[in-house]
Short mmCIF file of C-alpha atoms and ligand atoms in Angstrom, two decimals:
data_model
loop_
_atom_site.label_atom_id
_atom_site.label_comp_id
_atom_site.label_asym_id
_atom_site.label_seq_id
_atom_site.Cartn_x
_atom_site.Cartn_y
_atom_site.Cartn_z
CA MET A 1 0.00 0.00 0.00
CA ILE A 2 1.17 3.51 -0.79
CA ASN A 3 -0.21 6.35 1.27
CA ILE A 4 0.82 9.89 0.34
CA VAL A 5 -0.25 12.92 2.34
CA SER A 6 1.18 16.39 1.62
CA ARG A 7 0.25 19.77 3.05
CA SER A 8 1.25 23.21 1.81
CA GLY A 9 2.57 26.18 3.98
CA SER A 10 0.53 28.88 5.62
CA VAL A 11 0.67 31.23 2.57
CA ALA A 12 -1.14 29.06 0.05
CA PRO A 13 -4.38 27.08 0.56
CA TYR A 14 -3.99 23.68 1.96
CA LEU A 15 -3.71 20.82 -0.48
CA LYS A 16 -4.17 17.34 0.80
CA SER A 17 -4.36 14.26 -1.33
CA THR A 18 -4.50 10.69 -0.21
CA SER A 19 -4.23 7.63 -2.35
CA GLN A 20 -4.62 4.08 -1.12
CA ALA A 21 -3.91 1.26 -3.48
CA VAL A 22 -4.21 -1.72 -1.13
CA ALA A 23 -5.76 -1.90 2.29
CA SER A 24 -3.66 -3.69 4.85
CA GLN A 25 -3.20 -3.94 8.59
CA LEU A 26 0.52 -4.59 8.31
CA LYS A 27 3.00 -2.36 10.01
CA PRO A 28 4.94 -0.01 7.70
CA LEU A 29 8.23 -1.40 6.46
CA ALA A 30 9.72 2.08 5.99
CA ALA A 31 9.66 4.58 8.84
CA PRO A 32 8.44 8.16 8.09
CA VAL A 33 11.29 10.46 6.91
CA PRO A 34 11.16 14.26 7.47
CA LEU A 35 10.57 16.11 4.16
CA PRO A 36 12.94 19.00 3.35
CA ALA A 37 11.05 22.27 2.88
CA GLU A 38 12.29 22.77 -0.69
CA LYS A 39 10.81 19.47 -1.78
CA ARG A 40 7.32 20.16 -0.56
CA VAL A 41 4.58 20.39 -3.20
CA HIS A 42 2.55 23.57 -3.33
CA GLN A 43 -0.59 23.65 -5.43
CA PRO A 44 -2.52 26.93 -5.01
CA LEU A 45 -6.18 26.98 -5.86
CA PRO A 46 -7.35 29.52 -8.50
CA ALA A 47 -9.09 32.46 -6.78
CA THR A 48 -12.15 32.19 -9.03
CA LEU A 49 -12.91 28.62 -8.08
CA THR A 50 -15.10 27.77 -5.17
CA SER A 51 -14.55 24.12 -5.74
CA TYR A 52 -11.50 22.31 -6.96
CA SER A 53 -11.18 19.06 -8.76
CA LEU A 54 -8.23 16.94 -7.75
CA SER A 55 -8.26 15.16 -11.05
CA LYS A 56 -6.39 18.09 -12.66
CA SER A 57 -3.89 18.53 -9.89
CA LEU A 58 -3.00 14.92 -9.18
CA PRO A 59 0.41 14.04 -10.54
CA THR A 60 0.64 11.97 -13.68
CA GLY A 61 3.51 10.03 -15.13
CA ASN A 62 6.42 9.27 -12.80
CA VAL A 63 5.46 9.87 -9.21
CA SER A 64 7.97 10.57 -6.47
CA ILE A 65 7.02 10.05 -2.88
CA THR A 66 7.99 12.77 -0.41
CA SER A 67 7.50 13.14 3.30
CA GLY A 68 7.88 15.82 5.97
CA PRO A 69 7.25 16.52 9.68
CA ALA A 70 3.54 17.15 9.13
CA VAL A 71 3.20 14.58 6.38
CA THR A 72 2.41 10.96 6.94
CA THR A 73 4.11 8.75 4.42
CA GLN A 74 3.67 5.04 4.53
CA ILE A 75 4.95 2.53 2.07
CA ARG A 76 3.65 -0.91 2.71
CA TYR A 77 4.30 -4.08 0.85
CA ALA A 78 1.47 -6.51 1.47
CA HIS A 79 2.32 -10.12 0.77
CA THR A 80 4.63 -9.48 -2.11
CA ASP A 81 6.03 -12.98 -1.66
CA ILE A 82 2.80 -14.57 -2.88
CA GLN A 83 3.16 -16.01 -6.36
CA ILE A 84 -0.03 -16.12 -8.37
CA PRO A 85 -0.24 -19.61 -9.84
CA ASP A 86 -0.49 -19.97 -13.58
CA PHE A 87 -3.46 -22.11 -14.51
CA SER A 88 -3.01 -21.70 -18.25
CA ALA A 89 -2.12 -25.36 -18.66
CA TYR A 90 -5.47 -26.34 -17.18
CA ARG A 91 -7.64 -23.91 -19.10
CA ARG A 92 -9.31 -24.74 -22.36
CA LYS A 93 -7.80 -23.14 -25.40
CA ASP A 94 -11.06 -21.41 -26.21
CA VAL A 95 -11.19 -19.41 -23.01
CA LYS A 96 -7.52 -18.51 -22.67
CA ASP A 97 -7.87 -15.30 -24.60
CA SER A 98 -9.54 -12.74 -22.34
CA ASN A 99 -10.41 -10.58 -25.35
CA VAL A 100 -12.62 -13.24 -26.93
CA ARG A 101 -16.22 -13.39 -25.78
CA SER A 102 -17.16 -16.68 -24.19
CA ARG A 103 -20.22 -16.86 -26.41
CA GLU A 104 -17.98 -17.30 -29.44
CA SER A 105 -16.46 -20.46 -28.00
CA ALA A 106 -19.83 -21.86 -26.90
CA ASP A 107 -19.96 -24.50 -29.66
CA THR A 108 -16.78 -26.17 -28.51
CA ARG A 109 -17.88 -26.07 -24.92
CA LYS A 110 -21.30 -27.40 -25.85
CA ALA A 111 -19.68 -30.42 -27.46
CA PHE A 112 -17.75 -31.06 -24.28
CA THR A 113 -20.91 -30.71 -22.20
CA TYR A 114 -22.85 -33.06 -24.47
CA MET A 115 -20.03 -35.59 -24.30
CA LEU A 116 -20.03 -35.36 -20.49
CA VAL A 117 -23.81 -35.76 -20.26
CA GLY A 118 -23.79 -38.62 -22.78
CA GLY A 119 -21.04 -40.45 -20.91
CA GLY A 120 -22.92 -40.01 -17.65
CA ALA A 121 -26.11 -41.32 -19.22
CA VAL A 122 -24.34 -44.44 -20.54
CA ALA A 123 -22.73 -45.09 -17.17
CA SER A 124 -26.08 -44.60 -15.40
CA ALA A 125 -27.85 -46.95 -17.80
CA TYR A 126 -25.20 -49.63 -17.29
CA ALA A 127 -25.44 -49.24 -13.50
CA ALA A 128 -29.25 -49.43 -13.64
CA LYS A 129 -29.09 -52.56 -15.81
CA THR A 130 -26.70 -54.20 -13.34
CA VAL A 131 -28.89 -53.34 -10.36
CA VAL A 132 -32.06 -54.62 -12.06
CA GLY A 133 -30.29 -57.79 -13.20
CA GLU A 134 -29.05 -58.48 -9.68
CA PHE A 135 -32.50 -57.81 -8.26
CA VAL A 136 -34.27 -60.10 -10.71
CA SER A 137 -31.73 -62.89 -10.37
CA SER A 138 -32.12 -62.72 -6.57
CA MET A 139 -35.75 -63.77 -7.03
CA SER A 140 -34.93 -66.87 -9.07
CA ALA A 141 -34.50 -70.29 -7.48
CA SER A 142 -31.33 -70.80 -5.49
CA ALA A 143 -28.72 -73.40 -6.43
CA ASP A 144 -29.86 -75.92 -3.81
CA VAL A 145 -33.44 -75.66 -5.03
CA LEU A 146 -32.35 -76.13 -8.63
CA ALA A 147 -30.32 -79.16 -7.60
CA LEU A 148 -33.51 -80.72 -6.24
CA ALA A 149 -35.31 -80.01 -9.51
CA LYS A 150 -33.70 -83.07 -11.05
CA ILE A 151 -33.22 -86.52 -9.67
CA GLU A 152 -30.71 -89.03 -10.97
CA VAL A 153 -31.42 -92.73 -10.45
CA LYS A 154 -29.06 -95.66 -10.94
CA LEU A 155 -31.25 -98.20 -12.74
CA SER A 156 -29.07 -101.19 -11.97
CA ASP A 157 -30.24 -100.97 -8.33
CA ILE A 158 -33.86 -101.72 -9.30
CA PRO A 159 -34.42 -105.41 -10.03
CA GLU A 160 -36.86 -106.58 -12.66
CA GLY A 161 -40.47 -106.78 -11.50
CA LYS A 162 -39.96 -104.23 -8.71
CA SER A 163 -41.32 -100.73 -8.31
CA VAL A 164 -39.33 -98.20 -6.28
CA THR A 165 -40.66 -94.93 -4.91
CA PHE A 166 -38.52 -91.76 -4.73
CA LYS A 167 -39.35 -88.30 -3.48
CA TRP A 168 -39.04 -85.72 -6.24
CA ARG A 169 -40.17 -82.07 -5.99
CA GLY A 170 -42.22 -82.99 -2.94
CA LYS A 171 -44.11 -85.75 -4.73
CA PRO A 172 -43.72 -89.54 -4.88
CA LEU A 173 -41.98 -90.78 -8.02
CA PHE A 174 -42.62 -94.36 -9.15
CA ILE A 175 -39.94 -96.17 -11.16
CA ARG A 176 -40.98 -99.61 -12.23
CA HIS A 177 -38.76 -102.22 -13.85
CA ARG A 178 -41.31 -104.13 -15.87
CA THR A 179 -41.07 -107.74 -16.87
CA SER A 180 -41.47 -108.84 -20.46
CA SER A 181 -44.90 -110.34 -19.68
CA GLU A 182 -46.09 -107.00 -18.20
CA ILE A 183 -44.89 -105.23 -21.30
CA GLU A 184 -46.75 -107.64 -23.58
CA THR A 185 -49.90 -107.38 -21.49
CA GLU A 186 -49.99 -103.59 -21.53
CA ARG A 187 -49.19 -103.35 -25.23
CA SER A 188 -52.10 -105.64 -26.10
CA VAL A 189 -54.76 -103.65 -24.21
CA ASP A 190 -57.64 -102.46 -26.39
CA LEU A 191 -57.64 -98.67 -26.30
CA ALA A 192 -61.40 -98.58 -26.68
CA SER A 193 -61.74 -100.14 -23.23
CA LEU A 194 -59.75 -97.38 -21.57
CA ARG A 195 -61.24 -94.36 -19.82
CA ASP A 196 -58.21 -92.26 -20.76
CA PRO A 197 -57.09 -93.96 -24.02
CA GLN A 198 -53.34 -94.01 -24.41
CA HIS A 199 -51.14 -96.71 -25.90
CA ASP A 200 -48.38 -98.13 -23.75
CA ASN A 201 -45.78 -97.15 -26.35
CA ASP A 202 -46.76 -93.51 -25.86
CA ARG A 203 -46.13 -93.69 -22.11
CA VAL A 204 -42.64 -95.14 -22.03
CA GLN A 205 -39.32 -94.45 -23.73
CA LYS A 206 -37.91 -97.85 -22.97
CA PRO A 207 -40.51 -100.64 -22.56
CA GLU A 208 -38.87 -102.09 -19.45
CA TRP A 209 -38.88 -98.78 -17.55
CA LEU A 210 -42.13 -97.11 -16.45
CA ILE A 211 -41.74 -93.68 -14.85
CA LEU A 212 -44.79 -92.17 -13.11
CA ILE A 213 -45.73 -89.47 -10.62
CA GLY A 214 -47.38 -91.39 -7.78
CA VAL A 215 -50.35 -89.08 -7.21
CA CYS A 216 -53.84 -90.44 -7.79
CA THR A 217 -55.70 -88.36 -10.36
CA HIS A 218 -58.87 -88.56 -8.31
CA LEU A 219 -58.12 -86.64 -5.13
CA GLY A 220 -54.37 -86.90 -4.82
CA CYS A 221 -53.73 -89.95 -2.66
CA VAL A 222 -50.59 -92.03 -3.16
CA PRO A 223 -51.42 -95.35 -4.82
CA ILE A 224 -49.86 -98.64 -3.73
CA ALA A 225 -47.52 -100.35 -6.20
CA ASN A 226 -48.00 -103.94 -7.38
CA ALA A 227 -51.58 -103.98 -6.15
CA GLY A 228 -55.11 -103.77 -7.58
CA ASP A 229 -57.06 -105.77 -10.11
CA PHE A 230 -54.67 -105.03 -12.98
CA GLY A 231 -51.34 -105.67 -11.28
CA GLY A 232 -50.23 -102.09 -11.49
CA TYR A 233 -51.18 -99.57 -8.79
CA TYR A 234 -54.11 -99.31 -6.41
CA CYS A 235 -55.37 -96.21 -4.64
CA PRO A 236 -57.05 -97.27 -1.37
CA CYS A 237 -58.69 -93.89 -0.76
CA HIS A 238 -61.62 -94.51 -3.09
CA GLY A 239 -60.61 -97.67 -4.89
CA SER A 240 -58.98 -96.63 -8.16
CA HIS A 241 -57.13 -99.34 -10.08
CA TYR A 242 -54.27 -98.56 -12.47
CA ASP A 243 -52.53 -101.06 -14.75
CA ALA A 244 -48.79 -101.64 -15.20
CA SER A 245 -48.69 -98.71 -17.62
CA GLY A 246 -50.26 -96.31 -15.07
CA ARG A 247 -53.54 -96.09 -16.95
CA ILE A 248 -56.81 -95.86 -15.02
CA ARG A 249 -58.80 -99.05 -15.44
CA LYS A 250 -61.32 -99.00 -12.61
CA GLY A 251 -62.55 -96.64 -9.89
CA PRO A 252 -63.34 -92.92 -9.69
CA ALA A 253 -60.02 -91.54 -10.96
CA PRO A 254 -60.61 -89.78 -14.30
CA LEU A 255 -57.13 -89.83 -15.80
CA ASN A 256 -54.01 -91.94 -16.12
CA LEU A 257 -51.11 -91.38 -13.76
CA GLU A 258 -48.91 -88.54 -15.00
CA VAL A 259 -45.65 -89.34 -16.81
CA PRO A 260 -42.96 -86.71 -16.00
CA PHE A 261 -40.20 -85.53 -18.30
CA TYR A 262 -37.21 -87.84 -18.08
CA GLU A 263 -34.26 -89.02 -20.11
CA PHE A 264 -31.64 -91.75 -20.17
CA PRO A 265 -28.12 -90.31 -20.43
CA ASP A 266 -26.84 -93.88 -20.68
CA ASP A 267 -28.20 -97.40 -20.33
CA SER A 268 -27.88 -97.51 -16.55
CA THR A 269 -28.84 -93.95 -15.58
CA LEU A 270 -32.15 -92.16 -15.45
CA ILE A 271 -32.60 -88.41 -14.92
CA VAL A 272 -36.06 -87.12 -14.11
CA GLY A 273 -36.80 -83.40 -14.41
FE1 FES B 301 -57.36 -92.16 -5.28
FE2 FES B 301 -59.74 -91.20 -4.65
S1 FES B 301 -57.83 -90.38 -4.30
S2 FES B 301 -59.23 -93.03 -5.64
#
């Protein structure tokens, strides 16, 4: 900060001018020095003027600072050690020139803004897709439930003429190893005599293996294997008789026993489900 105060002698009118460039509370670095009389500035006012404009009397060009006993002169240097950082390397080329209106570089900046918004939209869409995918997949069946959806049976453990019951998806599953005489008997049945006509060939993939869901089609009881009038299955709840192909032959049940989806990966293995 530079503070200049000068005052004329008793002959001429007083002239006092003060200029402050920077406000600061720092102590002056240079102590006041008495001003020799010959160096004092005298600026008389014209007699015709009742008011005086300092703009005409203020010094222009090179200014020298003087001081005297009645003059307060302070020269302060406020934080001259602070270096203003140069951010030119970080500024866009379009806005480096302070003489160019920012509106003229709007197109370039618009492109940058559009690119930023577009990139954000893509990232948001990808994040939303991930969240939705995770949410939907969390509602699907877990791995242990899916493992129970299929059942694998070793066929060599089931002797011929026997019917074995497994539990599959909460229901009884009948696997019957039929004898050749059972196969011949079921194949020769007249379809016209059946309540739910279905040929034996349409109910088995391999003639010796009969795969059924052991739920009576009447009211859902579990039939008994190797029982009933037809040597197949018998439901004791209301007396339904099924043959060795799982077809309803007698009693209140309206339909044949259901055949689930199954396959034979090899000759000794059965997978149901
Ligand atoms: Fe099987 Fe009624 S539930 S006969």
